[in-house]
C-alpha cells in the first residue's frame, strides 16, 4: 500500500505532466497482455511521448485546472493516457496502428493542441503526413 506522501508525489507528477501536455489520447486497455502492453509502450516512446495507466480518481483530481479537465468525464473503467507536447500526428499514427492490430485497445477521447477530438478526428490526424515527410516533400520541391 502506498503512503500518503507517495500518493501526493504521484498526483503532483501526473498533474504536472497533464498540465504541460498539448496532445493527449485516453484509451481503455482492458484485456491487453503484458507482451502487447510492452509493445505499445515502446511504440509510444518512439514518438517522444509518455504512456501511463492511471486510476480514474487520481486522474480526475490531476486534470483540475489543466486543459485536460475537459476530458475528465470519460475517466471510467480501465484507463490509460498517452501524451506529448510536440507531435500529435506521430502519437496518433502509433496508437491507431496499434489499435488496428489489437482491437482490445479502445479509444475513449483525445486532445490535440488543447482541443478535444473524437475518434474520427483522431483517425484524420493519423492520416496526415508526419513533420519529416512534409520537410522531405518541401526539400524535394525546392530542389526541383
PDB file of C-alpha atoms in Angstrom, residues 9-71:
ATOM      1  CA  UNK A   9       4.085  12.812  -5.225  1.00  0.00           C
ATOM      2  CA  UNK A  10       2.349  10.644  -7.848  1.00  0.00           C
ATOM      3  CA  UNK A  11      -0.553  13.127  -8.034  1.00  0.00           C
ATOM      4  CA  UNK A  12       1.801  16.118  -8.337  1.00  0.00           C
ATOM      5  CA  UNK A  13       3.805  14.340 -11.058  1.00  0.00           C
ATOM      6  CA  UNK A  14       0.653  13.449 -13.023  1.00  0.00           C
ATOM      7  CA  UNK A  15      -0.765  16.989 -12.622  1.00  0.00           C
ATOM      8  CA  UNK A  16       2.495  18.489 -13.918  1.00  0.00           C
ATOM      9  CA  UNK A  17       2.559  16.128 -16.926  1.00  0.00           C
ATOM     10  CA  UNK A  18      -1.107  16.671 -17.800  1.00  0.00           C
ATOM     11  CA  UNK A  19      -0.754  20.418 -17.362  1.00  0.00           C
ATOM     12  CA  UNK A  20       2.147  20.538 -19.836  1.00  0.00           C
ATOM     13  CA  UNK A  21       0.694  18.072 -22.371  1.00  0.00           C
ATOM     14  CA  UNK A  22      -0.698  19.651 -25.534  1.00  0.00           C
ATOM     15  CA  UNK A  23      -1.679  16.332 -27.112  1.00  0.00           C
ATOM     16  CA  UNK A  24      -3.355  13.533 -25.218  1.00  0.00           C
ATOM     17  CA  UNK A  25      -5.200  10.343 -26.047  1.00  0.00           C
ATOM     18  CA  UNK A  26      -7.252   8.479 -23.448  1.00  0.00           C
ATOM     19  CA  UNK A  27      -7.960   4.814 -24.087  1.00  0.00           C
ATOM     20  CA  UNK A  28      -9.328   1.693 -22.471  1.00  0.00           C
ATOM     21  CA  UNK A  29      -6.773  -1.088 -22.267  1.00  0.00           C
ATOM     22  CA  UNK A  30      -8.731  -3.947 -20.669  1.00  0.00           C
ATOM     23  CA  UNK A  31      -7.660  -7.365 -21.951  1.00  0.00           C
ATOM     24  CA  UNK A  32      -4.189  -6.379 -23.164  1.00  0.00           C
ATOM     25  CA  UNK A  33      -1.458  -8.888 -22.352  1.00  0.00           C
ATOM     26  CA  UNK A  34       1.879  -7.888 -20.825  1.00  0.00           C
ATOM     27  CA  UNK A  35       3.587  -8.508 -24.173  1.00  0.00           C
ATOM     28  CA  UNK A  36       1.076  -6.282 -26.004  1.00  0.00           C
ATOM     29  CA  UNK A  37       1.483  -3.582 -23.342  1.00  0.00           C
ATOM     30  CA  UNK A  38       5.272  -3.690 -23.688  1.00  0.00           C
ATOM     31  CA  UNK A  39       4.936  -3.358 -27.475  1.00  0.00           C
ATOM     32  CA  UNK A  40       2.556  -0.397 -27.076  1.00  0.00           C
ATOM     33  CA  UNK A  41       4.861   1.363 -24.622  1.00  0.00           C
ATOM     34  CA  UNK A  42       7.853   1.018 -26.975  1.00  0.00           C
ATOM     35  CA  UNK A  43       5.845   2.422 -29.925  1.00  0.00           C
ATOM     36  CA  UNK A  44       4.733   5.386 -27.817  1.00  0.00           C
ATOM     37  CA  UNK A  45       8.268   6.018 -26.511  1.00  0.00           C
ATOM     38  CA  UNK A  46       9.488   6.064 -30.139  1.00  0.00           C
ATOM     39  CA  UNK A  47       7.272   9.137 -30.729  1.00  0.00           C
ATOM     40  CA  UNK A  48       8.819  11.003 -27.743  1.00  0.00           C
ATOM     41  CA  UNK A  49       5.554  10.558 -25.863  1.00  0.00           C
ATOM     42  CA  UNK A  50       4.634   9.182 -22.450  1.00  0.00           C
ATOM     43  CA  UNK A  51       2.121   6.476 -21.542  1.00  0.00           C
ATOM     44  CA  UNK A  52       0.551   5.877 -18.161  1.00  0.00           C
ATOM     45  CA  UNK A  53      -2.093   3.607 -16.752  1.00  0.00           C
ATOM     46  CA  UNK A  54      -3.946   5.749 -14.245  1.00  0.00           C
ATOM     47  CA  UNK A  55      -6.502   5.438 -11.501  1.00  0.00           C
ATOM     48  CA  UNK A  56      -9.557   7.409 -12.578  1.00  0.00           C
ATOM     49  CA  UNK A  57      -9.949   9.232  -9.259  1.00  0.00           C
ATOM     50  CA  UNK A  58      -6.306  10.295  -9.312  1.00  0.00           C
ATOM     51  CA  UNK A  59      -6.566  11.392 -12.950  1.00  0.00           C
ATOM     52  CA  UNK A  60      -9.740  13.412 -12.296  1.00  0.00           C
ATOM     53  CA  UNK A  61      -8.016  15.270  -9.452  1.00  0.00           C
ATOM     54  CA  UNK A  62      -4.853  15.787 -11.555  1.00  0.00           C
ATOM     55  CA  UNK A  63      -6.792  17.259 -14.506  1.00  0.00           C
ATOM     56  CA  UNK A  64      -8.410  20.015 -12.420  1.00  0.00           C
ATOM     57  CA  UNK A  65      -7.176  23.379 -13.630  1.00  0.00           C
ATOM     58  CA  UNK A  66      -5.434  21.929 -16.724  1.00  0.00           C
ATOM     59  CA  UNK A  67      -6.541  21.822 -20.370  1.00  0.00           C
ATOM     60  CA  UNK A  68      -7.157  18.080 -19.841  1.00  0.00           C
ATOM     61  CA  UNK A  69     -10.018  18.863 -17.431  1.00  0.00           C
ATOM     62  CA  UNK A  70     -12.402  18.737 -20.430  1.00  0.00           C
ATOM     63  CA  UNK A  71     -11.603  15.028 -20.807  1.00  0.00           C
TER      64      UNK A  71
END
